[in-house]
CSV table of C-alpha atoms and ligand atoms in Angstrom, one decimal:
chain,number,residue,atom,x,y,z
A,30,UNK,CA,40.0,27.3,21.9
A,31,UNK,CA,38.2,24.9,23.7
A,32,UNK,CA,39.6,21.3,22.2
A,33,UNK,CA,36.7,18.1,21.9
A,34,UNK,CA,38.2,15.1,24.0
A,35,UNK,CA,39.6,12.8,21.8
A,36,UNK,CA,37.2,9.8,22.7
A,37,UNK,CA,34.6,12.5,20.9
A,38,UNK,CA,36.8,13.6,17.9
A,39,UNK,CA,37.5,10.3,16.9
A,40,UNK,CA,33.2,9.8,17.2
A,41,UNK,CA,32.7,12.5,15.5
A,42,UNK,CA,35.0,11.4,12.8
A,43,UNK,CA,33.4,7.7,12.6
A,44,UNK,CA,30.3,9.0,12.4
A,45,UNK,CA,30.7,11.8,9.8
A,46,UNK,CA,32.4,8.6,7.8
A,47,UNK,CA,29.6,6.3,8.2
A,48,UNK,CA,27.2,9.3,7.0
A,49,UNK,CA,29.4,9.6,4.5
A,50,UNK,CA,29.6,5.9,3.3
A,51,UNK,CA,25.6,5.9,3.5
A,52,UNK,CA,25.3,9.0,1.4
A,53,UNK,CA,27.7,7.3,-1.1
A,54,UNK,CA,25.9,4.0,-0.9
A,55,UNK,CA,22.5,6.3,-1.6
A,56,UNK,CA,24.7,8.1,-4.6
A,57,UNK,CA,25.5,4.3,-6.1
A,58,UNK,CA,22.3,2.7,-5.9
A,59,UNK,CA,21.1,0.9,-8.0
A,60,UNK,CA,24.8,-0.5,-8.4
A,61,UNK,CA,23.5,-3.7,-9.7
A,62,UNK,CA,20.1,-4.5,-11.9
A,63,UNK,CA,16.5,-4.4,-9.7
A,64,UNK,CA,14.2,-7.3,-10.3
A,65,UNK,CA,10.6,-6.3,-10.8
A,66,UNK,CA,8.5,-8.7,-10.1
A,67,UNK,CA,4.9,-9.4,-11.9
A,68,UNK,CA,2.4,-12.2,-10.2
A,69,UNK,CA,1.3,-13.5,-14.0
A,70,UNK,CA,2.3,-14.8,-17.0
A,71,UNK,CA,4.6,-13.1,-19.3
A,72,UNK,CA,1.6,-11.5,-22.3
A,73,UNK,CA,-0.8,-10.7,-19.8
A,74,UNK,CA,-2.1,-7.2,-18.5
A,75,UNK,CA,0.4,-7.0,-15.5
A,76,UNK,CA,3.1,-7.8,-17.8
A,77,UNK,CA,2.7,-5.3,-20.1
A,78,UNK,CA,2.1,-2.5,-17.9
A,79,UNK,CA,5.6,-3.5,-16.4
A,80,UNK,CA,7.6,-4.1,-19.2
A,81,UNK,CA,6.7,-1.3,-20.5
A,82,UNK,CA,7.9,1.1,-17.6
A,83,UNK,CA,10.8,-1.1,-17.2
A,84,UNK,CA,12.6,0.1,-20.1
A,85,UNK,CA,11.6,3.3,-19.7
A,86,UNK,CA,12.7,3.1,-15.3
A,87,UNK,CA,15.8,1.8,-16.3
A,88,UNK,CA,16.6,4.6,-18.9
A,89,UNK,CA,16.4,6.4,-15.7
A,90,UNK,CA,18.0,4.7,-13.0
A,91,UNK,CA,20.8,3.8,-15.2
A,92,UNK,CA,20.7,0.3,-14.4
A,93,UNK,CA,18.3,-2.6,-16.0
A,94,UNK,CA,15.1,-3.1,-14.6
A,95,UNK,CA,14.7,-7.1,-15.1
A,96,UNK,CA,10.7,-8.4,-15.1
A,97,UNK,CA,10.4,-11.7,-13.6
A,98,UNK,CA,7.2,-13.2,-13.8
A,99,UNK,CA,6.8,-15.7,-10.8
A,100,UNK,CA,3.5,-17.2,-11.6
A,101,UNK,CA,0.9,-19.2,-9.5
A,102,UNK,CA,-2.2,-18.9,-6.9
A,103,UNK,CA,-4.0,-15.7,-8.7
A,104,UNK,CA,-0.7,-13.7,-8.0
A,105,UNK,CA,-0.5,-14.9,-4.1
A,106,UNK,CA,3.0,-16.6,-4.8
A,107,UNK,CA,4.6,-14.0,-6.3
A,108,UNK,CA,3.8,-11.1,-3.9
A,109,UNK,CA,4.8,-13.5,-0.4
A,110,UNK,CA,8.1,-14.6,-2.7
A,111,UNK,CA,8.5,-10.5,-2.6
A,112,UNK,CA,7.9,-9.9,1.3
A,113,UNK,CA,10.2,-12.6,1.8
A,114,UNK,CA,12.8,-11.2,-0.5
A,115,UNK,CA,15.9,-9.8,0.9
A,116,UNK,CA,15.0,-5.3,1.7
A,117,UNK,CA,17.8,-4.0,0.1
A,118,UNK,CA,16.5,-2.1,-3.3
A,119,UNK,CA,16.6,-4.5,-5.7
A,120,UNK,CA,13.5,-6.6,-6.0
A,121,UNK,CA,9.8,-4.8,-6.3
A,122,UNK,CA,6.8,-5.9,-7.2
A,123,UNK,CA,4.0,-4.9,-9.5
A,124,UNK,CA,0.5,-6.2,-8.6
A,125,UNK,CA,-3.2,-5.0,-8.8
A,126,UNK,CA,-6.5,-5.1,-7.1
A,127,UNK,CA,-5.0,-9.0,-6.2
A,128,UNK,CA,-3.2,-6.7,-3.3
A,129,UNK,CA,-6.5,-5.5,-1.6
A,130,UNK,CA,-8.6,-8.8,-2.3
A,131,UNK,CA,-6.6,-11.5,-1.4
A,132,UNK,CA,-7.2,-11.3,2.6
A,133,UNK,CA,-11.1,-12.0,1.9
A,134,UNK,CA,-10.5,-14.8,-0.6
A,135,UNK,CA,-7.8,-16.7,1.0
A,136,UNK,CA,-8.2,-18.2,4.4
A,137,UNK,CA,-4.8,-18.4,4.7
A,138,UNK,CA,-2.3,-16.1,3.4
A,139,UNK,CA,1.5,-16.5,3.9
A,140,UNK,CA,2.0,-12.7,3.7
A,141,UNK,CA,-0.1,-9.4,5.5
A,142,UNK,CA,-0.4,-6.8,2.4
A,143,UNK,CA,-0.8,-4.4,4.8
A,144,UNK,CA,2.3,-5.6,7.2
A,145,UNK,CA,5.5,-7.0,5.3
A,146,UNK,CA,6.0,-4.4,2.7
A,147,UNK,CA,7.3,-0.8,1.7
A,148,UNK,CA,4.6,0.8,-0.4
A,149,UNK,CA,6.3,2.9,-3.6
A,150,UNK,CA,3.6,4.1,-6.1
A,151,UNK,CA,0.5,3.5,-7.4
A,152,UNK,CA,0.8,3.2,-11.2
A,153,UNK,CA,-2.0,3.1,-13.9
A,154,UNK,CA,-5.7,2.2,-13.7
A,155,UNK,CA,-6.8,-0.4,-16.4
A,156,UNK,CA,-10.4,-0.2,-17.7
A,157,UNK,CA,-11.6,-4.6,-18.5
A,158,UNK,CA,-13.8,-6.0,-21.3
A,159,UNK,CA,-16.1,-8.7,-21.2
A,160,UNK,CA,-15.1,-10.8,-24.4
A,161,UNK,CA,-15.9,-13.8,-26.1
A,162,UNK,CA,-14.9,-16.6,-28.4
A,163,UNK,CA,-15.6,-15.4,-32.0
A,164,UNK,CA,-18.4,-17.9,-32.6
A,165,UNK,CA,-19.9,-17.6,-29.6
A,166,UNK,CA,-23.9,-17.1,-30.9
A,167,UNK,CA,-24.6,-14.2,-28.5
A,168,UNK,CA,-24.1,-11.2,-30.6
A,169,UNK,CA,-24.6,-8.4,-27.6
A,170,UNK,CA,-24.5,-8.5,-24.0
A,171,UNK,CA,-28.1,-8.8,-23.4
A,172,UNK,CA,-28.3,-11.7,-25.7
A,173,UNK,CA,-25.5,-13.2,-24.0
A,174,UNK,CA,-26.8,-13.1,-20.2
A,175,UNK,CA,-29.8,-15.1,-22.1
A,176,UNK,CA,-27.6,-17.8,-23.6
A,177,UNK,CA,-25.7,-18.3,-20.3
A,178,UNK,CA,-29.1,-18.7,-18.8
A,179,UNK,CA,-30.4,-20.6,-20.8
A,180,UNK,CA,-26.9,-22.8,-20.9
A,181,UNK,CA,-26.9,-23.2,-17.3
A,182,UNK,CA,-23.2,-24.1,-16.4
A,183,UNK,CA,-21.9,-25.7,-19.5
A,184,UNK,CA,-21.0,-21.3,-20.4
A,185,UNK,CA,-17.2,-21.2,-19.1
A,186,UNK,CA,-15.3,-18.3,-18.1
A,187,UNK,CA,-11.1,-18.1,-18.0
A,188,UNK,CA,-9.3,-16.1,-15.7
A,189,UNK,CA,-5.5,-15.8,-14.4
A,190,UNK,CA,-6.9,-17.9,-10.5
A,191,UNK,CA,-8.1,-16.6,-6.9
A,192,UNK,CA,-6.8,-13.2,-6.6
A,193,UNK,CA,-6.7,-12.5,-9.6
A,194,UNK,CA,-9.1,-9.5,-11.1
A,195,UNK,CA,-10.0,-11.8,-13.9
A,196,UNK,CA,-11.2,-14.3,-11.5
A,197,UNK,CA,-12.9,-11.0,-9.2
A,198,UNK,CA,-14.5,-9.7,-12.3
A,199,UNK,CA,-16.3,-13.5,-12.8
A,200,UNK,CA,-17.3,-13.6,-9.4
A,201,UNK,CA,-19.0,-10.1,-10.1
A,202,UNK,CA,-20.4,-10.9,-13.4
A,203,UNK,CA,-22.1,-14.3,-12.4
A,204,UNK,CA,-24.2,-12.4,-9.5
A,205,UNK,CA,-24.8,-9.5,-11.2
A,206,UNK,CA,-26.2,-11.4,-14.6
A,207,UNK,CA,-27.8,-14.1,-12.1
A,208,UNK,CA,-26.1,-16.7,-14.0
A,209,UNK,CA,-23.8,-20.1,-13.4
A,210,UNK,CA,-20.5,-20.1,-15.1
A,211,UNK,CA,-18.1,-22.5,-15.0
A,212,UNK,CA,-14.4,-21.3,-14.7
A,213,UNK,CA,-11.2,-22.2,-16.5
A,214,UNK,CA,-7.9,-20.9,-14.4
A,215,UNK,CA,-4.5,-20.0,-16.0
A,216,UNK,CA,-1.1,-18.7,-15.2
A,217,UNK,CA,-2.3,-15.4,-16.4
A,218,UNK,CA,-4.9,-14.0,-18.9
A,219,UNK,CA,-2.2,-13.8,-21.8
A,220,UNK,CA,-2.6,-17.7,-22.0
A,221,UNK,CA,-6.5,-17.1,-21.2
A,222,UNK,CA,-6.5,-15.3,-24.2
A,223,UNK,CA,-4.8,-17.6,-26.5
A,224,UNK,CA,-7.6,-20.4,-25.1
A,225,UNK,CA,-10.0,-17.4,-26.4
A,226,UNK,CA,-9.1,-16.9,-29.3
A,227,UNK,CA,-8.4,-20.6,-30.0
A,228,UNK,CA,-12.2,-21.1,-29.2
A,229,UNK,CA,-11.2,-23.4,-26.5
A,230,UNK,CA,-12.8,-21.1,-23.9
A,231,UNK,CA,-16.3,-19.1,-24.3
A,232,UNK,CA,-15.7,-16.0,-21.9
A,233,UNK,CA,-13.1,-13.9,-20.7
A,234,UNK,CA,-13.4,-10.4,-18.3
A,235,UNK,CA,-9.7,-8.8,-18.9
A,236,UNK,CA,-8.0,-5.5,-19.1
A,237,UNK,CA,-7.6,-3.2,-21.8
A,238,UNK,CA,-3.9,-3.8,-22.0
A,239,UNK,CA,-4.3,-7.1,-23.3
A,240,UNK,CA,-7.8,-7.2,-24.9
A,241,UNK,CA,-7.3,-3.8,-27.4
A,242,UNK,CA,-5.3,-5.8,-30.0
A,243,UNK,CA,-7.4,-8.4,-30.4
A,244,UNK,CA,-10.5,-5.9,-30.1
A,245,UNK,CA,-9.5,-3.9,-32.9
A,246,UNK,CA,-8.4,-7.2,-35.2
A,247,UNK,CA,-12.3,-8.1,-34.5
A,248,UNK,CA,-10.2,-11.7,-33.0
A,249,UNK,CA,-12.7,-11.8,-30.5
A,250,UNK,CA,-16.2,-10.5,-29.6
A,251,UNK,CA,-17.2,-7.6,-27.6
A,252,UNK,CA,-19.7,-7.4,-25.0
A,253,UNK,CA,-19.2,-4.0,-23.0
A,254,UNK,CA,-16.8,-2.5,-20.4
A,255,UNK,CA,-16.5,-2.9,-17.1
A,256,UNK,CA,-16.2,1.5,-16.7
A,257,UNK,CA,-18.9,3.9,-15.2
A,258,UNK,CA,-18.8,5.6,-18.3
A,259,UNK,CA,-17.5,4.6,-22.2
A,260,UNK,CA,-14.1,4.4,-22.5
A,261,UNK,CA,-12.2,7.0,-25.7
A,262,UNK,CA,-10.0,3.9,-26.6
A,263,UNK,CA,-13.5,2.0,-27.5
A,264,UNK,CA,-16.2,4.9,-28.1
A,265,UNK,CA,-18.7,2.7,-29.5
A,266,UNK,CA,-18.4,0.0,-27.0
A,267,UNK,CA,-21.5,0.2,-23.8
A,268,UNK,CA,-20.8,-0.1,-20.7
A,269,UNK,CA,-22.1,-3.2,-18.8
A,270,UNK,CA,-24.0,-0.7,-16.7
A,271,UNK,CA,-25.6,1.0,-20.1
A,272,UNK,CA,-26.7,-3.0,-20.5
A,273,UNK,CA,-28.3,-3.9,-17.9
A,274,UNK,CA,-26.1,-4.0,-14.9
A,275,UNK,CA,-27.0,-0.9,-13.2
A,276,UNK,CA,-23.5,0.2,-11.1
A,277,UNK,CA,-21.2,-2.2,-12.0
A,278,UNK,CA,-17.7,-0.8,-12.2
A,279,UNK,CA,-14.3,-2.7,-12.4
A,280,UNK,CA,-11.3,-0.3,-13.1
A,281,UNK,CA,-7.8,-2.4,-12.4
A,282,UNK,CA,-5.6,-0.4,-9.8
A,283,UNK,CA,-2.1,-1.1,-9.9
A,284,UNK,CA,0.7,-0.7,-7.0
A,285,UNK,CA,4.6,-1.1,-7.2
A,286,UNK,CA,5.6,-2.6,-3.5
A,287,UNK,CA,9.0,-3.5,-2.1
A,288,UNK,CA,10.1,-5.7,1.1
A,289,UNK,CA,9.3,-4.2,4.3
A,290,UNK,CA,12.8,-2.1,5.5
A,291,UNK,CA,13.8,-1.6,2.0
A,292,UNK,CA,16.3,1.5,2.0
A,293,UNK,CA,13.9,5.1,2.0
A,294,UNK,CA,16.6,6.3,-1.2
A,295,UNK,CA,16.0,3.0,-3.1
A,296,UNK,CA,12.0,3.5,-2.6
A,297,UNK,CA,12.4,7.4,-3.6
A,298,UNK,CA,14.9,6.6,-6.2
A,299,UNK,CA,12.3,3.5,-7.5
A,300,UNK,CA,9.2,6.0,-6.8
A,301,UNK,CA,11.0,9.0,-9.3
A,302,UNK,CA,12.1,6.7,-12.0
A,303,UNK,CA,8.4,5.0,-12.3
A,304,UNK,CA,6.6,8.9,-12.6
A,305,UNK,CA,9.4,9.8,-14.6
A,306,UNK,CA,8.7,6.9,-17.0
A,307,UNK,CA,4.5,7.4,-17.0
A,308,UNK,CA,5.8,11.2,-18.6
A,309,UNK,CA,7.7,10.2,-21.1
A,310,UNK,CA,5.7,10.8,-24.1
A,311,UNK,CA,6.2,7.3,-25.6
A,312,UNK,CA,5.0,5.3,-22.7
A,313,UNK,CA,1.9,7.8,-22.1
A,314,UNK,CA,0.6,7.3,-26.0
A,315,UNK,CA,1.1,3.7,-25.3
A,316,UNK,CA,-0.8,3.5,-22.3
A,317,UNK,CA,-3.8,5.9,-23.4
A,318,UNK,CA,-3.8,3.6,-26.9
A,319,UNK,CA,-4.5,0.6,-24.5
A,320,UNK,CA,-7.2,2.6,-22.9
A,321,UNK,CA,-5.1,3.0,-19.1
A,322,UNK,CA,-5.0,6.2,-17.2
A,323,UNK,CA,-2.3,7.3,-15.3
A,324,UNK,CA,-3.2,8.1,-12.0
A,325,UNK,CA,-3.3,11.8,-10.3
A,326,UNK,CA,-0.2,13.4,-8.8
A,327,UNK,CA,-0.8,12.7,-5.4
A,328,UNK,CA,-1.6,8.6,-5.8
A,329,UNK,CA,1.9,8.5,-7.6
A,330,UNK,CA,3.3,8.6,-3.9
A,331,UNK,CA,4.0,5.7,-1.0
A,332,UNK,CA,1.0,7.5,1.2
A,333,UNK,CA,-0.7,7.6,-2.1
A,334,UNK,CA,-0.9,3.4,-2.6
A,335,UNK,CA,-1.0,2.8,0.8
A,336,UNK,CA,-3.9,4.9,1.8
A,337,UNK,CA,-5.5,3.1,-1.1
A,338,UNK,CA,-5.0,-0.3,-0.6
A,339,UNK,CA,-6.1,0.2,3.4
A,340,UNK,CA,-9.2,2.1,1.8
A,341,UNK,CA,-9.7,-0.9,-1.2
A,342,UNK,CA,-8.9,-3.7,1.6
A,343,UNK,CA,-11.7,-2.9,3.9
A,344,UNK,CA,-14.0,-1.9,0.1
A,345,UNK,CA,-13.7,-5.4,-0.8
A,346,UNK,CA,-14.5,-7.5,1.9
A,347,UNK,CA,-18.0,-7.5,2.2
A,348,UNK,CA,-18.1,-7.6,-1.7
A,349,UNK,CA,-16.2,-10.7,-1.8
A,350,UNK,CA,-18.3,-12.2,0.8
A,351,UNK,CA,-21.7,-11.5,-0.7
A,352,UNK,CA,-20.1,-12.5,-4.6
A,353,UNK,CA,-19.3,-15.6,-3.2
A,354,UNK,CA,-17.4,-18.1,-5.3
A,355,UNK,CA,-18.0,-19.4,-8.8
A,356,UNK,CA,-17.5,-22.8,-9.4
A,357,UNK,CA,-13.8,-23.6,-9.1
B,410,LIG,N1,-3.4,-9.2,-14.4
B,410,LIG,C1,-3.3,-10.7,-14.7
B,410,LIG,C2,-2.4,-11.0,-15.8
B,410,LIG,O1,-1.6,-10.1,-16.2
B,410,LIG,C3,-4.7,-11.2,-15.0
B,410,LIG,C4,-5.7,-11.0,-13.9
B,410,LIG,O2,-5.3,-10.5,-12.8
B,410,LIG,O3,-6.8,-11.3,-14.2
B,410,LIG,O4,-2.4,-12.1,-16.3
């Protein structure tokens, strides 16, 4: 029997140990509760979407899934706080379109979207709505692209800041309607909302995650949505397109990313416990009631977001170029 030299036993034994010690440190994980991240305040869209599969991830993981909301420059704070953050597994982050725009609309960016992160999932698509103040005298949305002409710039529009799609869907909507509004930033469109509905502000372009509530209490007013085609959450509702703005289409992508080098089990791990959660029964009712649609099979994958966010990166460029700003 031909015997190893020691000098490769005693290898062989260290390294079936440390493969040992990583497989158990795979088997443990998450020993400790993950941080997910969201770029906006705590009410808003982003927030919702994430709370929401929090309780249902952690159901799954077996450990809490904590949301901290890390607010500030349209989202651009929290996602460099997340490519800074230590790669071990336990802090993620939830963002949207913000991912793919913010190269264009920030000269200079202390993180690379597509450089200093692990990519886990996409996670839901989020139709928006064009809403306004109750009072606000424009009853539809043809009616109101003549009032905000005829206003000039003293129509204002809140949004959550540069970078985020609220901001991004103003941008769009000035151009498109040919008109000057003036905007009003906040931490996040849940406070944008509460200025709407406190008539403080006149306009608001936000996602169906937030807006339905207030929708369906007839809180606010309803101008169209930003979708190709009507939405089953708000049959009745046009499209901006169906009112005059031939092929405009907003729909509200959403990624989960982690620090770059985070551990491939704690992405997969991460990556099973989110599609897990968008099956469960309770969390897809909620998300269809709120007019989102979870994404195909194969975008529920790291290849899947980034493929997507290369593809929605290079999209929005030229887009952001030609929008130009709206008065800030
Ligand atoms: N998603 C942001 C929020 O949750 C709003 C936005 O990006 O417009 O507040």
């Amino acid at each position: 029997m031909t015997s190893f030299p020691r000098t490769v036993t005693s290898l062989a034994c260290l390294s079936l140990g440390l493969l040992g010690a990583g497989l158990a440190a795979a088997d443990s994980y998450p020993a400790k509760p993950i941080t997910l991240v969201v770029p906006y305040s705590a009410g808003g869209p982003t927030d919702v979407v994430a709370r929401t599969l929090a309780a249902a991830m952690g159901r799954t993981l077996g450990q809490t899934v904590i949301v901290e909301n890390k607010l500030g420059a349209g989202g651009t704070i929290a996602a460099a706080h997340t490519a800074r953050a230590k790669p071990d597994g336990y802090t993620f982050l939830i963002h949207h379109n913000g991912m793919a725009t913010a190269p264009a609309l920030y000269r200079k960016l202390n993180y690379k979207p597509l450089a200093d992160f692990d990519y886990v999932s996409q996670v839901i698509d989020v139709p928006m709505t064009v809403v306004g103040r109750k009072d606000l005298p424009a009853k539809d949305f043809r009616e109101l692209q003549a009032y905000a002409k005829a206003q000039g710039n003293k129509l204002n529009l809140a949004h959550a800041g540069l970078g985020a799609v609220s901001h991004l869907c103003g941008m769009l909507l000035t151009q498109a309607m040919g008109v000057d509004l003036t905007s009003v930033p906040f931490q996040g469109t849940g406070p944008a909302m509460n200025a709407l509905l406190g008539g403080q502000v006149d306009l608001l372009c936000d996602q169906t995650t937030s807006t339905t509530p207030f929708i369906k209490a007839n809180s606010v007013k309803l101008y169209g949505v930003t979708t190709a085609s009507r939405l089953k959450s708000l049959p009745a509702t046009p499209t901006l397109a169906e009112q005059g703005l031939a092929g405009f289409q907003l729909v509200v992508w959403h990624g989960i990313y982690a620090p770059k080098n985070t551990p491939k089990e704690a992405i997969d791990k991460f990556g099973t416990a989110l599609r897990t959660a968008l099956k469960d029964p309770e969390v897809a009712k909620r998300m269809a009631d709120l007019g989102a649609i979870i994404p195909a099979d194969d975008k529920l994958s790291p290849q899947g977001l980034q493929t997507w966010l290369e593809q929605e990166t290079q999209r929005y460029a030229p887009v952001i170029k030609a929008a130009g700003q709206f008065a800030d």
